[in-house]
PDB file of C-alpha atoms in Angstrom:
ATOM      1  CA  ILE V   1     161.021  62.184  65.640  1.00 87.00           C
ATOM      2  CA  ARG V   2     157.300  61.821  65.155  1.00 88.00           C
ATOM      3  CA  ALA V   3     154.703  63.914  66.973  1.00 86.00           C
ATOM      4  CA  GLU V   4     152.912  62.244  69.846  1.00 86.00           C
ATOM      5  CA  ASN V   5     149.669  62.877  71.608  1.00 84.00           C
ATOM      6  CA  LEU V   6     150.442  64.495  74.949  1.00 83.00           C
ATOM      7  CA  ALA V   7     147.450  65.611  77.014  1.00 84.00           C
ATOM      8  CA  GLY V   8     145.326  65.762  73.869  1.00 85.00           C
ATOM      9  CA  GLN V   9     147.827  67.921  71.949  1.00 86.00           C
ATOM     10  CA  PRO V  10     150.262  66.791  69.230  1.00 88.00           C
ATOM     11  CA  THR V  11     153.745  67.391  70.705  1.00 89.00           C
ATOM     12  CA  PHE V  12     157.305  66.533  69.666  1.00 89.00           C
ATOM     13  CA  ILE V  13     159.190  64.801  72.468  1.00 88.00           C
ATOM     14  CA  TYR V  14     162.988  64.343  72.151  1.00 88.00           C
ATOM     15  CA  ARG V  15     163.973  61.420  74.443  1.00 85.00           C
ATOM     16  CA  THR V  16     167.490  61.561  75.858  1.00 81.00           C
ATOM     17  CA  PRO V  17     169.398  59.917  78.747  1.00 78.00           C
ATOM     18  CA  PHE V  18     168.844  63.237  80.561  1.00 78.00           C
ATOM     19  CA  GLY V  19     165.039  63.185  80.300  1.00 81.00           C
ATOM     20  CA  ASN V  20     162.264  63.792  77.797  1.00 85.00           C
ATOM     21  CA  ALA V  21     162.702  67.245  76.216  1.00 87.00           C
ATOM     22  CA  LEU V  22     159.581  68.891  74.826  1.00 88.00           C
ATOM     23  CA  ILE V  23     160.102  70.887  71.648  1.00 89.00           C
ATOM     24  CA  PRO V  24     158.591  74.369  72.087  1.00 88.00           C
ATOM     25  CA  VAL V  25     155.574  74.747  69.774  1.00 86.00           C
ATOM     26  CA  GLU V  26     156.007  78.533  69.522  1.00 87.00           C
ATOM     27  CA  GLU V  27     159.368  78.128  67.733  1.00 87.00           C
ATOM     28  CA  LEU V  28     158.064  75.817  64.997  1.00 88.00           C
ATOM     29  CA  SER V  29     157.104  77.180  61.611  1.00 87.00           C
ATOM     30  CA  GLN V  30     153.881  75.129  61.706  1.00 85.00           C
ATOM     31  CA  PRO V  31     151.936  73.684  64.634  1.00 84.00           C
ATOM     32  CA  PRO V  32     152.637  69.966  65.139  1.00 86.00           C
ATOM     33  CA  SER V  33     150.234  67.370  63.735  1.00 84.00           C
ATOM     34  CA  ILE V  34     150.019  63.667  64.632  1.00 82.00           C
ATOM     35  CA  ASP V  35     151.494  62.685  61.248  1.00 82.00           C
ATOM     36  CA  GLY V  36     154.220  65.380  61.462  1.00 83.00           C
ATOM     37  CA  TYR V  37     157.916  64.742  62.002  1.00 87.00           C
ATOM     38  CA  LEU V  38     161.154  66.646  62.469  1.00 91.00           C
ATOM     39  CA  THR V  39     164.828  65.913  62.993  1.00 90.00           C
ATOM     40  CA  VAL V  40     166.709  66.934  66.115  1.00 90.00           C
ATOM     41  CA  GLU V  41     170.472  67.153  66.265  1.00 88.00           C
ATOM     42  CA  ALA V  42     172.304  67.734  69.503  1.00 83.00           C
ATOM     43  CA  GLU V  43     175.949  68.815  69.537  1.00 75.00           C
ATOM     44  CA  GLU V  44     178.320  66.813  71.725  1.00 72.00           C
ATOM     45  CA  GLY V  45     178.705  68.618  75.013  1.00 70.00           C
ATOM     46  CA  ALA V  46     175.543  70.705  74.423  1.00 76.00           C
ATOM     47  CA  THR V  47     173.774  69.228  77.415  1.00 79.00           C
ATOM     48  CA  THR V  48     173.894  71.010  80.795  1.00 81.00           C
ATOM     49  CA  VAL V  49     172.671  69.081  83.767  1.00 80.00           C
ATOM     50  CA  THR V  50     173.512  70.461  87.200  1.00 85.00           C
ATOM     51  CA  TYR V  51     172.782  68.486  90.382  1.00 86.00           C
ATOM     52  CA  GLY V  52     172.931  69.341  94.065  1.00 90.00           C
ATOM     53  CA  GLN V  53     174.014  66.754  96.582  1.00 87.00           C
ATOM     54  CA  ILE V  54     173.475  66.512 100.342  1.00 91.00           C
ATOM     55  CA  PRO V  55     175.920  64.010 101.823  1.00 87.00           C
ATOM     56  CA  LEU V  56     175.160  62.112 105.034  1.00 92.00           C
ATOM     57  CA  LEU V  57     178.589  60.846 106.030  1.00 92.00           C
ATOM     58  CA  LEU V  58     180.481  59.151 108.843  1.00 95.00           C
ATOM     59  CA  GLN V  59     184.218  59.588 109.283  1.00 93.00           C
ATOM     60  CA  TYR V  60     186.683  57.201 110.891  1.00 95.00           C
ATOM     61  CA  ASP V  61     190.197  58.439 111.801  1.00 92.00           C
ATOM     62  CA  PHE V  62     192.585  55.541 111.489  1.00 92.00           C
ATOM     63  CA  LEU V  63     196.092  57.049 111.663  1.00 92.00           C
ATOM     64  CA  GLU V  64     197.662  60.048 113.278  1.00 87.00           C
ATOM     65  CA  LYS V  65     201.313  61.162 112.847  1.00 87.00           C
ATOM     66  CA  GLN V  66     203.261  64.123 114.152  1.00 83.00           C
ATOM     67  CA  LEU V  67     205.175  66.172 111.510  1.00 79.00           C
ATOM     68  CA  ARG V  68     207.709  68.935 111.665  1.00 78.00           C
ATOM     69  CA  LEU V  69     206.245  71.422 109.218  1.00 72.00           C
ATOM     70  CA  PHE V  70     206.359  75.243 108.968  1.00 70.00           C
ATOM     71  CA  ASP V  71     208.626  75.683 112.081  1.00 73.00           C
ATOM     72  CA  GLY V  72     206.450  73.603 114.315  1.00 74.00           C
ATOM     73  CA  ARG V  73     204.895  70.250 115.032  1.00 80.00           C
ATOM     74  CA  ARG V  74     201.755  69.550 113.075  1.00 82.00           C
ATOM     75  CA  SER V  75     199.271  66.708 113.397  1.00 86.00           C
ATOM     76  CA  LEU V  76     198.634  64.652 110.228  1.00 89.00           C
ATOM     77  CA  ASN V  77     195.436  62.553 110.256  1.00 92.00           C
ATOM     78  CA  PHE V  78     194.263  59.951 107.780  1.00 95.00           C
ATOM     79  CA  TYR V  79     190.605  58.977 107.677  1.00 96.00           C
ATOM     80  CA  LEU V  80     187.999  57.000 105.793  1.00 96.00           C
ATOM     81  CA  PHE V  81     184.512  58.343 105.203  1.00 95.00           C
ATOM     82  CA  GLY V  82     181.368  56.920 103.756  1.00 95.00           C
ATOM     83  CA  GLY V  83     177.615  57.082 103.813  1.00 95.00           C
ATOM     84  CA  GLY V  84     174.640  58.141 101.727  1.00 94.00           C
ATOM     85  CA  GLN V  85     173.759  61.124  99.631  1.00 91.00           C
ATOM     86  CA  LEU V  86     170.580  62.721  98.364  1.00 91.00           C
ATOM     87  CA  THR V  87     170.842  64.110  94.832  1.00 88.00           C
ATOM     88  CA  PHE V  88     168.450  66.561  93.193  1.00 89.00           C
ATOM     89  CA  PRO V  89     168.464  68.366  89.848  1.00 87.00           C
ATOM     90  CA  LEU V  90     169.071  72.134  89.823  1.00 89.00           C
ATOM     91  CA  LYS V  91     169.294  72.982  86.140  1.00 88.00           C
ATOM     92  CA  LYS V  92     168.663  71.037  82.899  1.00 85.00           C
ATOM     93  CA  SER V  93     169.124  72.340  79.368  1.00 88.00           C
ATOM     94  CA  LEU V  94     169.884  70.912  75.961  1.00 87.00           C
ATOM     95  CA  PHE V  95     171.145  72.974  72.989  1.00 89.00           C
ATOM     96  CA  VAL V  96     169.850  71.502  69.699  1.00 90.00           C
ATOM     97  CA  GLU V  97     169.319  72.188  66.030  1.00 90.00           C
ATOM     98  CA  ILE V  98     165.858  71.303  64.746  1.00 90.00           C
ATOM     99  CA  TYR V  99     165.067  70.540  61.123  1.00 91.00           C
ATOM    100  CA  GLU V 100     161.424  70.640  60.129  1.00 89.00           C
ATOM    101  CA  ALA V 101     159.843  68.713  57.222  1.00 86.00           C
ATOM    102  CA  ASP V 102     159.276  71.938  55.227  1.00 86.00           C
ATOM    103  CA  GLY V 103     162.983  72.778  55.215  1.00 87.00           C
ATOM    104  CA  TYR V 104     162.912  75.328  58.066  1.00 89.00           C
ATOM    105  CA  ASP V 105     165.668  74.796  60.646  1.00 90.00           C
ATOM    106  CA  PHE V 106     166.680  76.661  63.805  1.00 90.00           C
ATOM    107  CA  TYR V 107     168.770  76.396  66.962  1.00 89.00           C
ATOM    108  CA  THR V 108     167.149  76.408  70.386  1.00 90.00           C
ATOM    109  CA  THR V 109     167.831  75.550  73.999  1.00 89.00           C
ATOM    110  CA  LEU V 110     165.362  73.044  75.415  1.00 89.00           C
ATOM    111  CA  THR V 111     164.633  73.567  79.087  1.00 89.00           C
ATOM    112  CA  ASN V 112     161.236  71.808  79.502  1.00 87.00           C
ATOM    113  CA  ILE V 113     162.708  68.387  80.271  1.00 85.00           C
ATOM    114  CA  ARG V 114     160.463  65.826  81.946  1.00 83.00           C
ATOM    115  CA  GLY V 115     161.017  62.366  83.399  1.00 81.00           C
ATOM    116  CA  VAL V 116     163.823  63.445  85.767  1.00 82.00           C
ATOM    117  CA  ASN V 117     163.429  62.261  89.299  1.00 83.00           C
ATOM    118  CA  ASN V 118     163.379  65.088  91.814  1.00 84.00           C
ATOM    119  CA  LEU V 119     165.278  63.111  94.397  1.00 87.00           C
ATOM    120  CA  SER V 120     167.702  60.210  94.121  1.00 88.00           C
ATOM    121  CA  PHE V 121     169.648  58.256  96.711  1.00 92.00           C
ATOM    122  CA  GLY V 122     173.167  56.930  96.465  1.00 93.00           C
ATOM    123  CA  SER V 123     176.299  56.143  98.383  1.00 94.00           C
ATOM    124  CA  THR V 124     179.697  57.778  98.624  1.00 92.00           C
ATOM    125  CA  PHE V 125     182.981  56.718 100.195  1.00 95.00           C
ATOM    126  CA  GLY V 126     186.516  57.936 100.199  1.00 95.00           C
ATOM    127  CA  LEU V 127     189.885  58.496 101.812  1.00 96.00           C
ATOM    128  CA  GLY V 128     191.260  61.725 103.168  1.00 96.00           C
ATOM    129  CA  SER V 129     194.020  63.324 105.132  1.00 95.00           C
ATOM    130  CA  LYS V 130     194.274  66.571 107.011  1.00 92.00           C
ATOM    131  CA  VAL V 131     197.104  68.595 108.489  1.00 90.00           C
ATOM    132  CA  LYS V 132     196.216  70.622 111.537  1.00 87.00           C
ATOM    133  CA  MET V 133     197.740  74.082 110.973  1.00 83.00           C
ATOM    134  CA  SER V 134     196.494  75.627 114.225  1.00 82.00           C
ATOM    135  CA  TYR V 135     194.036  74.870 116.973  1.00 83.00           C
ATOM    136  CA  ARG V 136     191.008  75.656 114.746  1.00 88.00           C
ATOM    137  CA  THR V 137     192.400  75.456 111.168  1.00 90.00           C
ATOM    138  CA  SER V 138     193.248  72.390 109.054  1.00 90.00           C
ATOM    139  CA  PHE V 139     194.215  71.795 105.441  1.00 92.00           C
ATOM    140  CA  PHE V 140     192.590  68.685 103.885  1.00 93.00           C
ATOM    141  CA  VAL V 141     192.792  66.490 100.785  1.00 96.00           C
ATOM    142  CA  GLU V 142     190.055  63.961 100.004  1.00 95.00           C
ATOM    143  CA  GLY V 143     189.436  61.502  97.201  1.00 95.00           C
ATOM    144  CA  SER V 144     185.928  60.112  96.844  1.00 93.00           C
ATOM    145  CA  LEU V 145     183.676  57.905  94.689  1.00 94.00           C
ATOM    146  CA  TYR V 146     179.926  58.034  94.501  1.00 90.00           C
ATOM    147  CA  LYS V 147     177.128  56.103  92.812  1.00 91.00           C
ATOM    148  CA  ASN V 148     173.403  56.660  92.823  1.00 89.00           C
ATOM    149  CA  PHE V 149     171.173  53.612  93.275  1.00 89.00           C
ATOM    150  CA  THR V 150     167.904  55.114  92.083  1.00 85.00           C
ATOM    151  CA  PRO V 151     167.837  56.380  88.533  1.00 82.00           C
ATOM    152  CA  MET V 152     167.962  60.125  87.842  1.00 80.00           C
ATOM    153  CA  VAL V 153     165.966  59.515  84.654  1.00 79.00           C
ATOM    154  CA  SER V 154     163.538  56.694  84.191  1.00 70.00           C
ATOM    155  CA  ASN V 155     161.453  56.491  81.092  1.00 66.00           C
ATOM    156  CA  GLU V 156     160.508  53.867  78.538  1.00 63.00           C
ATOM    157  CA  TYR V 157     163.898  54.206  76.759  1.00 70.00           C
ATOM    158  CA  TYR V 158     166.497  55.112  79.371  1.00 70.00           C
ATOM    159  CA  LYS V 159     167.452  54.520  82.980  1.00 75.00           C
ATOM    160  CA  SER V 160     170.260  56.925  83.861  1.00 77.00           C
ATOM    161  CA  THR V 161     172.203  56.950  87.153  1.00 80.00           C
ATOM    162  CA  LEU V 162     174.988  59.214  88.318  1.00 80.00           C
ATOM    163  CA  GLN V 163     178.400  57.865  89.270  1.00 86.00           C
ATOM    164  CA  GLY V 164     181.849  59.376  89.466  1.00 88.00           C
ATOM    165  CA  GLY V 165     184.598  60.541  91.653  1.00 91.00           C
ATOM    166  CA  GLY V 166     186.516  63.545  92.651  1.00 92.00           C
ATOM    167  CA  LEU V 167     189.388  65.133  94.503  1.00 95.00           C
ATOM    168  CA  ARG V 168     188.792  67.928  97.011  1.00 91.00           C
ATOM    169  CA  LEU V 169     191.351  70.281  98.470  1.00 95.00           C
ATOM    170  CA  GLY V 170     190.564  72.911 101.050  1.00 95.00           C
ATOM    171  CA  PHE V 171     190.836  74.564 104.384  1.00 92.00           C
ATOM    172  CA  TYR V 172     188.670  73.765 107.379  1.00 87.00           C
ATOM    173  CA  HIS V 173     188.168  76.395 110.110  1.00 88.00           C
ATOM    174  CA  SER V 174     186.244  75.679 113.288  1.00 85.00           C
ATOM    175  CA  LEU V 175     184.403  78.624 114.858  1.00 87.00           C
ATOM    176  CA  LYS V 176     184.498  77.112 118.343  1.00 79.00           C
TER     177      LYS V 176
END
C-alpha cells in the first residue's frame, strides 16, 4: 500500500471489508512519506469484529399442544417472531504482518479502524418452540435469520453488511 495524506500527515491506510485500518506510525522503522510504500499481509481468521445487537421483536404463537412429559402434562407452544434490530460495533482488531520497503518486517494488531458505522439497522425473523416446565419456567429452542440493511462499513472500496442465522437453546424464567 502507498502512503496517503491524512489530515496533513503521510499515513498508511489498509482498506478491508471491516473498515480502514491505520498502520501505527510508532511501530514503523521510518516515518511514512508520501512516496513510501509497504506490504500488509493478514492471516485468514486474523480479524476480530464483535457486534452487539438490540432486537425489537414481535412474537405470534400459532400452535399449542399438550404433552405427557416428565410425569406430567406440559404445554408445547410453537411461535413465529420477527422485527428489527439495531447493531453496533463493540470490538475491532486485525492481526497483520507488515513488510517495509527497507526489509524490516513485524507483526502487529491493528485496532484503529475507521469507516465503521456506529449504528446499523436490520431485520430478523425465526421460528421457535417452548415447553412449559412449570408455572414460571420454560425451555425454548429458536432458529433465526437476520440481515442488516444499512452497511456496517461504507468506504470507497467496500460496502459490508451483516447477515446470518443461528440456533438458540435456553431456559426462560419469569419473576412474576
